[in-house]
Structure formats: C-alpha cells, structure tokens
Amino acid sequence: MIKAKEFWSARFSGHIKETSRYLKYMFNGHIAVAMLFFISASAYYYQQWLQNLPENFPTAFVIAVAFGFLAGYSPVRTLLKEPDLVFLLPAEYQLNDYFKRCLYYSYIVQLYLIFLVAAALGPLYLASYPSLGGRYYFMMIGVVLVVKVWNMLSNWWMLKERNGRIRLVDQVAKAFLNGFIFFFLARGDWVFAGIVTVLLAALVLYTYTLASQKAGLVWDLLVEKDQQRMRAFYRIANMFTDVPHLKNTVKKRHGLVKLLVQRIPFRQDHSFTYLFRITFVRSSDYLGMYLRLILIGGLAIWFVPNVWVKGAFALLFLYLSGFQMMTLWNHHRTIIWLDLYPVHQQWKQKAVLQWLKTIMLFQTAVFGMLLALQFQWAGMIGVWVFGALFSYAFVQTYVKQRLN
C-alpha cells in the first residue's frame, strides 16, 4: 500500500534539494549585480519610452500574446523518475492525492511569471487605456489566474492521450482562444471576450470527456516530459557550475567548424586550440548562449538613447559572455584520454585564454558596429577601446586566476 502524501513529501523534498543545490550558483553575487543593473536601467528607459508612447502602439496585441502565453503554458510537474515506470505503474489508482499535489505545486510555482509580466505590462496598459483604469487591469490578472487553472487541468487530462497530433491540435486551439480572450478584454470588448471564453470552456470540457474514456495515464509520456524540463534546468545550471549527470548533445555544423579551424597549424601545441574551438561550436551549450547574449546586449545598446548607458551595457554583456564561457575549461574533464596524450597542461590554459579573448573581442566589434550604424562615432570608438581593454584585463586577471 503506497501512502501518497508521504511519497509526495519525500519526492518533493528531494526535488527542492536538487534544484536549490544549483540555484545558489546560478544567482551568485556577480550575476545578481549584473541583473540588478540591467533591470534598473531597463526600467528607467521603459518609463521614459512610455512618456512618448505612440497612439497607434498595439498594446492590446502585446497583452494578448503575453497573457495568452502565460495562461496557456501550464505544464504539470509530476516529479516522476524512470524507475517509476516499473514500480509505480501498478499502483496508479493509489496515487490520486500525489497527482493532486503535483497540480497544486505546478500552479503555484508558475504564478511568479504571471505577476512579473503583469507588473511589467501594467504601466504600458495604463498609458494606452487610461479610461479603463487600474481596477480593470487587476480584473484581467484575475482572469489570467482562472484561465490558467482551466489550461492546466486540460493539459493534465490530455496527458492520457498518446497521440501527439491530437495533443498538438489541442494546444494550438487553446493558444488561439487564450490570446483572443485577452485581446478583447484589453480593449474592453466584454461581449466578444465572453463568447471566446465560452468556447474555451467548451474545449476544456471536451478534453475532459476524451480523458474519461482513456484507461489511465501515459506514464512514459509523464516521465519524458519531466525529464525534458529537468534537462532544460540542468543546461542553464551548467553555464554556472558543473552538472555531472547532464547529457550534452553534439551538432555537426561543418561550415562553422571549417571556418574556425582551417588556419590552426597542425602542431602539438595547438591541440587544445583545435579542441576548444570545435567544442564551442558543436556543443549544445556555448554557441547558443553566446549568440543570445550578443542579441540581448545588442538590442539593449540599440534602443537605449544615452551613449554612456550603451557603453555600460556593452561592458556588462562582455562580462556575462566571458563569465559563462569559462566553463569550457572543464568541459572535457571526464575524458581520460586528454591526460594520456603528450600535450602540456599549460597549452590547455593558453588555448582557453586565447579563445575567450577572441570571442570577447568579436563581441566588442559587434557592439561597436551597432553604434556606428546609429552614427555615434565617439560611442563606437569608446566601446572598441574600453571593450578591448576590459576583455584583455578580464581574461588575464580574473579568468586566469580562476583557472589556476
């Protein structure tokens, strides 16, 4: 006989222990200061932008996309593991209380996203629709909370459906209905919003009818979904610290690899230079994160009007890129062959430091070109000069000390 409440407590405490173990590294002092600066500067210029908000800005569409996504994205964390397919499957009928607590936990954990986005979009909505007022906006947030319950229950019931196409059609239909509900609500069109809400309720009831005809949960799907979410968390955590049980994926990217390694001399002292360059390109972690940081930093530099703040954002994202890419040093730590090859360890350190300087200088060049496109020549020169000095100093002092 399985005691569902005790089983939930044990599984939940293990999950919290596992995630908190990595969260303390993800939100260390360096990242906290960088995030605080980024959020503060973004909030200041967001307020400045709202004062000159265009009359035809599609606020209702932005609200519809944001709130519709938040309401529709309602995954259920079951905290199941692969051995559960063998040991818990026969006792599914005893786990009703366990799965109820999974639903409660999933809903509560996802509330912080709703409140963050609602707080961010509140000034925009009030600036666009001052006649509707703050009470109406708070009412919309309440609707998001209710609609999210419907979506989460519907997603849970659809986990009894093995056919992936049916699940996909259900998700797409709910996404459109969620978006239209908040589009009409944002504009104050209660009648149309009510009609779409009735359609969404009918779809949710239909999914319940389909689920009631199924014999039970699709356990392998539950385990797969939960493992996917944990892998996503581990990939993010791996950018800050080592995650031993993370399985990395490798992509070929022949063209980019050829571009980066074709000029490397075929000598022993360049072995690690070759290795770390193809690791950076082919691994699932580094290239994607590097490009995302360039994109986000580039958008911040492009839209922020003050040239000094542009320069500060450039240095901030240079620091973040260098800090994240440091994990290249430990990427091959479990491969014993590197210790058996006749190559010196100082070559390894030299290769990592050179590559970090290269990618940081390339990022500096990109940020400077963005300022050149805006005809801010002094800002371009400043970013290039101080970005290059910062990249060299960061690699030769902070990174080199950490590697030693």
PDB file of N, CA, C and O in Angstrom, residues 49 53-65 124 128-129 183 186-187:
ATOM      1  N   TRP A  49      10.282  55.808 -22.253  1.00  0.00           N
ATOM      2  CA  TRP A  49       9.608  55.472 -23.509  1.00  0.00           C
ATOM      3  C   TRP A  49       8.099  55.608 -23.380  1.00  0.00           C
ATOM      4  O   TRP A  49       7.415  56.046 -24.310  1.00  0.00           O
ATOM      5  N   LEU A  53       4.767  57.417 -25.750  1.00  0.00           N
ATOM      6  CA  LEU A  53       4.178  56.236 -26.357  1.00  0.00           C
ATOM      7  C   LEU A  53       3.344  56.613 -27.585  1.00  0.00           C
ATOM      8  O   LEU A  53       2.465  57.481 -27.498  1.00  0.00           O
ATOM      9  N   PRO A  54       3.598  55.987 -28.746  1.00  0.00           N
ATOM     10  CA  PRO A  54       2.783  56.301 -29.935  1.00  0.00           C
ATOM     11  C   PRO A  54       1.319  55.929 -29.724  1.00  0.00           C
ATOM     12  O   PRO A  54       1.003  54.950 -29.037  1.00  0.00           O
ATOM     13  N   GLU A  55       0.427  56.714 -30.310  1.00  0.00           N
ATOM     14  CA  GLU A  55      -1.002  56.469 -30.130  1.00  0.00           C
ATOM     15  C   GLU A  55      -1.444  55.149 -30.764  1.00  0.00           C
ATOM     16  O   GLU A  55      -2.392  54.521 -30.298  1.00  0.00           O
ATOM     17  N   ASN A  56      -0.777  54.746 -31.823  1.00  0.00           N
ATOM     18  CA  ASN A  56      -1.174  53.520 -32.522  1.00  0.00           C
ATOM     19  C   ASN A  56      -0.384  52.291 -32.069  1.00  0.00           C
ATOM     20  O   ASN A  56      -0.359  51.280 -32.770  1.00  0.00           O
ATOM     21  N   PHE A  57       0.271  52.365 -30.923  1.00  0.00           N
ATOM     22  CA  PHE A  57       1.040  51.206 -30.450  1.00  0.00           C
ATOM     23  C   PHE A  57       0.083  50.052 -30.138  1.00  0.00           C
ATOM     24  O   PHE A  57      -0.939  50.247 -29.463  1.00  0.00           O
ATOM     25  N   PRO A  58       0.375  48.815 -30.611  1.00  0.00           N
ATOM     26  CA  PRO A  58      -0.559  47.680 -30.441  1.00  0.00           C
ATOM     27  C   PRO A  58      -0.508  47.086 -29.044  1.00  0.00           C
ATOM     28  O   PRO A  58      -0.118  45.931 -28.851  1.00  0.00           O
ATOM     29  N   THR A  59      -0.935  47.855 -28.058  1.00  0.00           N
ATOM     30  CA  THR A  59      -0.889  47.371 -26.671  1.00  0.00           C
ATOM     31  C   THR A  59      -1.777  46.150 -26.469  1.00  0.00           C
ATOM     32  O   THR A  59      -1.398  45.204 -25.772  1.00  0.00           O
ATOM     33  N   ALA A  60      -2.964  46.162 -27.068  1.00  0.00           N
ATOM     34  CA  ALA A  60      -3.880  45.033 -26.900  1.00  0.00           C
ATOM     35  C   ALA A  60      -3.261  43.746 -27.447  1.00  0.00           C
ATOM     36  O   ALA A  60      -3.421  42.669 -26.845  1.00  0.00           O
ATOM     37  N   PHE A  61      -2.555  43.843 -28.555  1.00  0.00           N
ATOM     38  CA  PHE A  61      -1.906  42.658 -29.130  1.00  0.00           C
ATOM     39  C   PHE A  61      -0.789  42.159 -28.205  1.00  0.00           C
ATOM     40  O   PHE A  61      -0.640  40.946 -27.999  1.00  0.00           O
ATOM     41  N   VAL A  62      -0.005  43.074 -27.631  1.00  0.00           N
ATOM     42  CA  VAL A  62       1.075  42.688 -26.708  1.00  0.00           C
ATOM     43  C   VAL A  62       0.491  42.005 -25.478  1.00  0.00           C
ATOM     44  O   VAL A  62       0.995  40.968 -25.024  1.00  0.00           O
ATOM     45  N   ILE A  63      -0.586  42.583 -24.939  1.00  0.00           N
ATOM     46  CA  ILE A  63      -1.245  41.977 -23.775  1.00  0.00           C
ATOM     47  C   ILE A  63      -1.781  40.594 -24.132  1.00  0.00           C
ATOM     48  O   ILE A  63      -1.655  39.631 -23.357  1.00  0.00           O
ATOM     49  N   ALA A  64      -2.374  40.477 -25.304  1.00  0.00           N
ATOM     50  CA  ALA A  64      -2.945  39.190 -25.719  1.00  0.00           C
ATOM     51  C   ALA A  64      -1.876  38.118 -25.831  1.00  0.00           C
ATOM     52  O   ALA A  64      -2.054  36.979 -25.361  1.00  0.00           O
ATOM     53  N   VAL A  65      -0.740  38.454 -26.443  1.00  0.00           N
ATOM     54  CA  VAL A  65       0.339  37.476 -26.606  1.00  0.00           C
ATOM     55  C   VAL A  65       0.928  37.086 -25.255  1.00  0.00           C
ATOM     56  O   VAL A  65       1.123  35.893 -24.962  1.00  0.00           O
ATOM     57  N   LEU A 124       2.383  50.073 -19.232  1.00  0.00           N
ATOM     58  CA  LEU A 124       2.054  50.187 -20.658  1.00  0.00           C
ATOM     59  C   LEU A 124       0.544  50.199 -20.865  1.00  0.00           C
ATOM     60  O   LEU A 124       0.026  51.015 -21.641  1.00  0.00           O
ATOM     61  N   SER A 128      -1.857  53.290 -22.252  1.00  0.00           N
ATOM     62  CA  SER A 128      -2.606  53.138 -23.500  1.00  0.00           C
ATOM     63  C   SER A 128      -4.110  53.259 -23.289  1.00  0.00           C
ATOM     64  O   SER A 128      -4.828  53.766 -24.151  1.00  0.00           O
ATOM     65  N   TYR A 129      -4.599  52.769 -22.149  1.00  0.00           N
ATOM     66  CA  TYR A 129      -6.042  52.777 -21.867  1.00  0.00           C
ATOM     67  C   TYR A 129      -6.300  53.417 -20.501  1.00  0.00           C
ATOM     68  O   TYR A 129      -6.719  52.741 -19.551  1.00  0.00           O
ATOM     69  N   PHE A 183      -7.098  39.649 -25.803  1.00  0.00           N
ATOM     70  CA  PHE A 183      -7.120  40.747 -26.775  1.00  0.00           C
ATOM     71  C   PHE A 183      -8.408  41.550 -26.637  1.00  0.00           C
ATOM     72  O   PHE A 183      -8.380  42.792 -26.596  1.00  0.00           O
ATOM     73  N   ALA A 186      -8.490  43.366 -23.200  1.00  0.00           N
ATOM     74  CA  ALA A 186      -7.629  44.548 -23.157  1.00  0.00           C
ATOM     75  C   ALA A 186      -8.304  45.750 -23.811  1.00  0.00           C
ATOM     76  O   ALA A 186      -8.115  46.896 -23.375  1.00  0.00           O
ATOM     77  N   ARG A 187      -9.105  45.512 -24.813  1.00  0.00           N
ATOM     78  CA  ARG A 187      -9.805  46.605 -25.490  1.00  0.00           C
ATOM     79  C   ARG A 187     -11.144  46.943 -24.845  1.00  0.00           C
ATOM     80  O   ARG A 187     -11.819  47.887 -25.267  1.00  0.00           O
TER      81      ARG A 187
END
